[in-house]
């Protein structure tokens, strides 16, 4: 038996959230994550943290490949992965639906542990090295960093997603 990934559009996702009795929701947006293993690990951690859906742009992102699905260890079949035409416009739409959009950026002076998050939250994480693209970064309500105590400058995107999502 082959499982199928859940298929959902952004409009359907928002309609489902708007009609739910529990109006909260947590989303994970990935900007420029092109490695299928990173995508699979992000799906896995998103599923474990109770995220409603993972969203990425159609361009500059990895599709749901066999490698991504294997790395996700079943999460690709349980959590919707939406690919949108324009991530910046999607952020605008999420904000119109009451989401607090928080991006991660190494240069931010605020760390994620200082946040007080309530209600709907959409985390936006960029690819390793490049981080968030300019338009994506500008659309976020705020930017935070994951504090690093060691010698390395940043975490793998899936590890950073785990830290941010579980802190939420």
PDB file of C-alpha atoms in Angstrom:
ATOM      1  CA  UNK A   1       0.000   0.000   0.000  1.00  0.00           C
ATOM      2  CA  UNK A   2       1.310   3.417  -0.871  1.00  0.00           C
ATOM      3  CA  UNK A   3       0.235   6.345   1.261  1.00  0.00           C
ATOM      4  CA  UNK A   4      -0.553   9.643  -0.375  1.00  0.00           C
ATOM      5  CA  UNK A   5       0.477  13.046   0.854  1.00  0.00           C
ATOM      6  CA  UNK A   6      -2.452  15.219   1.961  1.00  0.00           C
ATOM      7  CA  UNK A   7      -3.485  17.638  -0.766  1.00  0.00           C
ATOM      8  CA  UNK A   8      -4.716  21.061   0.293  1.00  0.00           C
ATOM      9  CA  UNK A   9      -4.728  24.599  -1.104  1.00  0.00           C
ATOM     10  CA  UNK A  10      -4.000  27.709   0.936  1.00  0.00           C
ATOM     11  CA  UNK A  11      -7.642  28.794   0.652  1.00  0.00           C
ATOM     12  CA  UNK A  12      -8.837  25.397   1.909  1.00  0.00           C
ATOM     13  CA  UNK A  13      -6.339  25.469   4.774  1.00  0.00           C
ATOM     14  CA  UNK A  14      -7.469  28.924   5.887  1.00  0.00           C
ATOM     15  CA  UNK A  15     -11.150  28.028   5.524  1.00  0.00           C
ATOM     16  CA  UNK A  16     -10.604  24.948   7.704  1.00  0.00           C
ATOM     17  CA  UNK A  17      -8.803  27.030  10.339  1.00  0.00           C
ATOM     18  CA  UNK A  18     -11.400  29.807  10.245  1.00  0.00           C
ATOM     19  CA  UNK A  19     -14.259  27.334  10.745  1.00  0.00           C
ATOM     20  CA  UNK A  20     -12.551  25.327  13.499  1.00  0.00           C
ATOM     21  CA  UNK A  21     -13.711  25.767  17.087  1.00  0.00           C
ATOM     22  CA  UNK A  22     -10.055  26.066  18.127  1.00  0.00           C
ATOM     23  CA  UNK A  23      -9.052  29.061  15.984  1.00  0.00           C
ATOM     24  CA  UNK A  24      -5.346  28.702  16.755  1.00  0.00           C
ATOM     25  CA  UNK A  25      -2.913  27.154  14.362  1.00  0.00           C
ATOM     26  CA  UNK A  26       0.810  26.942  13.824  1.00  0.00           C
ATOM     27  CA  UNK A  27       2.351  26.940  10.375  1.00  0.00           C
ATOM     28  CA  UNK A  28       5.901  26.411   9.150  1.00  0.00           C
ATOM     29  CA  UNK A  29       6.993  28.334   6.059  1.00  0.00           C
ATOM     30  CA  UNK A  30      10.224  27.309   4.347  1.00  0.00           C
ATOM     31  CA  UNK A  31      11.978  29.841   2.127  1.00  0.00           C
ATOM     32  CA  UNK A  32      14.562  28.399  -0.243  1.00  0.00           C
ATOM     33  CA  UNK A  33      14.915  24.951   1.316  1.00  0.00           C
ATOM     34  CA  UNK A  34      15.963  22.839  -1.668  1.00  0.00           C
ATOM     35  CA  UNK A  35      17.499  19.761  -0.011  1.00  0.00           C
ATOM     36  CA  UNK A  36      14.945  16.905   0.142  1.00  0.00           C
ATOM     37  CA  UNK A  37      16.482  15.555   3.362  1.00  0.00           C
ATOM     38  CA  UNK A  38      16.061  18.944   5.035  1.00  0.00           C
ATOM     39  CA  UNK A  39      12.455  19.109   3.806  1.00  0.00           C
ATOM     40  CA  UNK A  40      11.747  15.607   5.094  1.00  0.00           C
ATOM     41  CA  UNK A  41      13.265  16.409   8.486  1.00  0.00           C
ATOM     42  CA  UNK A  42      11.246  19.655   8.659  1.00  0.00           C
ATOM     43  CA  UNK A  43       8.037  17.742   7.896  1.00  0.00           C
ATOM     44  CA  UNK A  44       8.893  15.221  10.594  1.00  0.00           C
ATOM     45  CA  UNK A  45       9.552  17.832  13.271  1.00  0.00           C
ATOM     46  CA  UNK A  46       6.487  19.839  12.178  1.00  0.00           C
ATOM     47  CA  UNK A  47       4.309  16.777  12.580  1.00  0.00           C
ATOM     48  CA  UNK A  48       5.793  16.042  15.995  1.00  0.00           C
ATOM     49  CA  UNK A  49       5.191  19.618  17.150  1.00  0.00           C
ATOM     50  CA  UNK A  50       1.554  19.624  15.991  1.00  0.00           C
ATOM     51  CA  UNK A  51       1.961  22.051  13.109  1.00  0.00           C
ATOM     52  CA  UNK A  52      -1.121  22.460  10.923  1.00  0.00           C
ATOM     53  CA  UNK A  53       0.758  22.635   7.604  1.00  0.00           C
ATOM     54  CA  UNK A  54       4.124  23.333   5.994  1.00  0.00           C
ATOM     55  CA  UNK A  55       4.242  25.895   3.180  1.00  0.00           C
ATOM     56  CA  UNK A  56       6.978  26.590   0.599  1.00  0.00           C
ATOM     57  CA  UNK A  57       7.227  28.476  -2.683  1.00  0.00           C
ATOM     58  CA  UNK A  58       6.912  26.539  -5.943  1.00  0.00           C
ATOM     59  CA  UNK A  59      10.237  28.032  -7.058  1.00  0.00           C
ATOM     60  CA  UNK A  60      13.363  27.915  -4.882  1.00  0.00           C
ATOM     61  CA  UNK A  61      12.104  24.915  -2.916  1.00  0.00           C
ATOM     62  CA  UNK A  62      12.175  21.165  -2.887  1.00  0.00           C
ATOM     63  CA  UNK A  63       9.112  19.231  -3.942  1.00  0.00           C
ATOM     64  CA  UNK A  64       7.840  16.205  -2.100  1.00  0.00           C
ATOM     65  CA  UNK A  65      10.331  13.750  -3.572  1.00  0.00           C
ATOM     66  CA  UNK A  66      10.811  10.101  -2.622  1.00  0.00           C
ATOM     67  CA  UNK A  67      13.903  11.072  -0.597  1.00  0.00           C
ATOM     68  CA  UNK A  68      11.954  13.776   1.259  1.00  0.00           C
ATOM     69  CA  UNK A  69       9.135  11.329   1.993  1.00  0.00           C
ATOM     70  CA  UNK A  70      11.545   8.668   3.253  1.00  0.00           C
ATOM     71  CA  UNK A  71      13.314  11.181   5.497  1.00  0.00           C
ATOM     72  CA  UNK A  72       9.962  12.362   6.854  1.00  0.00           C
ATOM     73  CA  UNK A  73       9.308   8.825   8.171  1.00  0.00           C
ATOM     74  CA  UNK A  74       5.550   9.020   7.666  1.00  0.00           C
ATOM     75  CA  UNK A  75       5.071  12.725   8.354  1.00  0.00           C
ATOM     76  CA  UNK A  76       4.686  13.497   4.642  1.00  0.00           C
ATOM     77  CA  UNK A  77       1.486  11.454   4.736  1.00  0.00           C
ATOM     78  CA  UNK A  78       0.117  13.158   7.841  1.00  0.00           C
ATOM     79  CA  UNK A  79       0.907  16.850   7.448  1.00  0.00           C
ATOM     80  CA  UNK A  80      -0.105  18.953   4.436  1.00  0.00           C
ATOM     81  CA  UNK A  81       2.763  20.383   2.372  1.00  0.00           C
ATOM     82  CA  UNK A  82       1.539  23.318   0.301  1.00  0.00           C
ATOM     83  CA  UNK A  83       3.547  24.855  -2.493  1.00  0.00           C
ATOM     84  CA  UNK A  84       2.484  28.421  -3.262  1.00  0.00           C
ATOM     85  CA  UNK A  85       3.277  30.706  -6.174  1.00  0.00           C
ATOM     86  CA  UNK A  86       4.476  33.653  -4.094  1.00  0.00           C
ATOM     87  CA  UNK A  87       5.622  33.285  -0.483  1.00  0.00           C
ATOM     88  CA  UNK A  88       5.567  37.032   0.240  1.00  0.00           C
ATOM     89  CA  UNK A  89       1.913  37.322  -0.831  1.00  0.00           C
ATOM     90  CA  UNK A  90       1.108  34.188   1.157  1.00  0.00           C
ATOM     91  CA  UNK A  91       2.540  35.873   4.251  1.00  0.00           C
ATOM     92  CA  UNK A  92       0.276  38.886   3.584  1.00  0.00           C
ATOM     93  CA  UNK A  93      -2.718  36.537   3.365  1.00  0.00           C
ATOM     94  CA  UNK A  94      -1.771  34.755   6.586  1.00  0.00           C
ATOM     95  CA  UNK A  95      -1.499  38.101   8.377  1.00  0.00           C
ATOM     96  CA  UNK A  96      -4.983  39.017   7.120  1.00  0.00           C
ATOM     97  CA  UNK A  97      -6.183  35.791   8.777  1.00  0.00           C
ATOM     98  CA  UNK A  98      -4.664  36.706  12.131  1.00  0.00           C
ATOM     99  CA  UNK A  99      -1.287  34.976  11.961  1.00  0.00           C
ATOM    100  CA  UNK A 100       1.709  36.469  13.742  1.00  0.00           C
ATOM    101  CA  UNK A 101       4.507  35.846  11.234  1.00  0.00           C
ATOM    102  CA  UNK A 102       7.908  35.317  12.840  1.00  0.00           C
ATOM    103  CA  UNK A 103      11.047  34.857  10.760  1.00  0.00           C
ATOM    104  CA  UNK A 104      14.420  33.596  11.878  1.00  0.00           C
ATOM    105  CA  UNK A 105      17.499  35.670  11.113  1.00  0.00           C
ATOM    106  CA  UNK A 106      20.965  35.335  12.602  1.00  0.00           C
ATOM    107  CA  UNK A 107      21.470  39.101  12.738  1.00  0.00           C
ATOM    108  CA  UNK A 108      18.351  39.803  14.816  1.00  0.00           C
ATOM    109  CA  UNK A 109      18.968  41.231  18.272  1.00  0.00           C
ATOM    110  CA  UNK A 110      15.890  39.466  19.657  1.00  0.00           C
ATOM    111  CA  UNK A 111      16.099  35.784  20.483  1.00  0.00           C
ATOM    112  CA  UNK A 112      13.196  33.388  20.175  1.00  0.00           C
ATOM    113  CA  UNK A 113      13.112  32.714  23.923  1.00  0.00           C
ATOM    114  CA  UNK A 114      12.022  36.321  24.575  1.00  0.00           C
ATOM    115  CA  UNK A 115       8.857  35.926  22.468  1.00  0.00           C
ATOM    116  CA  UNK A 116       5.400  35.758  23.978  1.00  0.00           C
ATOM    117  CA  UNK A 117       3.375  33.978  21.331  1.00  0.00           C
ATOM    118  CA  UNK A 118      -0.355  33.455  21.557  1.00  0.00           C
ATOM    119  CA  UNK A 119      -2.911  32.614  18.911  1.00  0.00           C
ATOM    120  CA  UNK A 120      -1.951  31.843  15.352  1.00  0.00           C
ATOM    121  CA  UNK A 121       1.760  31.706  14.581  1.00  0.00           C
ATOM    122  CA  UNK A 122       3.560  31.194  11.283  1.00  0.00           C
ATOM    123  CA  UNK A 123       7.287  30.512  11.566  1.00  0.00           C
ATOM    124  CA  UNK A 124       9.387  31.395   8.506  1.00  0.00           C
ATOM    125  CA  UNK A 125      12.787  29.750   8.121  1.00  0.00           C
ATOM    126  CA  UNK A 126      15.255  30.180   5.291  1.00  0.00           C
ATOM    127  CA  UNK A 127      17.796  27.909   3.729  1.00  0.00           C
ATOM    128  CA  UNK A 128      21.135  27.431   5.392  1.00  0.00           C
ATOM    129  CA  UNK A 129      23.673  30.006   4.320  1.00  0.00           C
ATOM    130  CA  UNK A 130      21.277  32.270   2.414  1.00  0.00           C
ATOM    131  CA  UNK A 131      18.595  32.630   5.068  1.00  0.00           C
ATOM    132  CA  UNK A 132      15.364  34.422   4.224  1.00  0.00           C
ATOM    133  CA  UNK A 133      15.052  36.246   0.934  1.00  0.00           C
ATOM    134  CA  UNK A 134      14.608  40.031   1.165  1.00  0.00           C
ATOM    135  CA  UNK A 135      10.871  40.201   0.359  1.00  0.00           C
ATOM    136  CA  UNK A 136      10.102  37.328   2.697  1.00  0.00           C
ATOM    137  CA  UNK A 137      12.127  38.965   5.474  1.00  0.00           C
ATOM    138  CA  UNK A 138      10.391  42.320   4.987  1.00  0.00           C
ATOM    139  CA  UNK A 139       6.922  40.747   5.268  1.00  0.00           C
ATOM    140  CA  UNK A 140       7.578  39.130   8.670  1.00  0.00           C
ATOM    141  CA  UNK A 141       6.016  40.832  11.685  1.00  0.00           C
ATOM    142  CA  UNK A 142       9.282  40.291  13.548  1.00  0.00           C
ATOM    143  CA  UNK A 143      12.613  38.556  13.213  1.00  0.00           C
ATOM    144  CA  UNK A 144      14.296  36.506  15.923  1.00  0.00           C
ATOM    145  CA  UNK A 145      17.458  34.477  16.197  1.00  0.00           C
ATOM    146  CA  UNK A 146      18.192  31.119  17.740  1.00  0.00           C
ATOM    147  CA  UNK A 147      20.886  31.917  20.325  1.00  0.00           C
ATOM    148  CA  UNK A 148      24.099  29.987  19.747  1.00  0.00           C
ATOM    149  CA  UNK A 149      26.511  29.301  22.614  1.00  0.00           C
ATOM    150  CA  UNK A 150      29.123  27.273  20.716  1.00  0.00           C
ATOM    151  CA  UNK A 151      31.462  27.898  17.816  1.00  0.00           C
ATOM    152  CA  UNK A 152      29.065  27.238  14.936  1.00  0.00           C
ATOM    153  CA  UNK A 153      27.111  30.195  13.595  1.00  0.00           C
ATOM    154  CA  UNK A 154      23.794  28.518  12.823  1.00  0.00           C
ATOM    155  CA  UNK A 155      21.781  25.334  13.038  1.00  0.00           C
ATOM    156  CA  UNK A 156      20.566  23.093  10.252  1.00  0.00           C
ATOM    157  CA  UNK A 157      17.134  24.355   9.102  1.00  0.00           C
ATOM    158  CA  UNK A 158      15.312  21.286  10.406  1.00  0.00           C
ATOM    159  CA  UNK A 159      16.966  21.585  13.815  1.00  0.00           C
ATOM    160  CA  UNK A 160      16.146  25.303  13.951  1.00  0.00           C
ATOM    161  CA  UNK A 161      12.558  24.441  13.003  1.00  0.00           C
ATOM    162  CA  UNK A 162      12.412  21.976  15.876  1.00  0.00           C
ATOM    163  CA  UNK A 163      13.723  24.534  18.357  1.00  0.00           C
ATOM    164  CA  UNK A 164      11.280  27.232  17.181  1.00  0.00           C
ATOM    165  CA  UNK A 165       8.238  24.977  16.919  1.00  0.00           C
ATOM    166  CA  UNK A 166       8.693  23.314  20.273  1.00  0.00           C
ATOM    167  CA  UNK A 167       9.315  26.691  21.913  1.00  0.00           C
ATOM    168  CA  UNK A 168       5.947  27.801  20.489  1.00  0.00           C
TER     169      UNK A 168
END
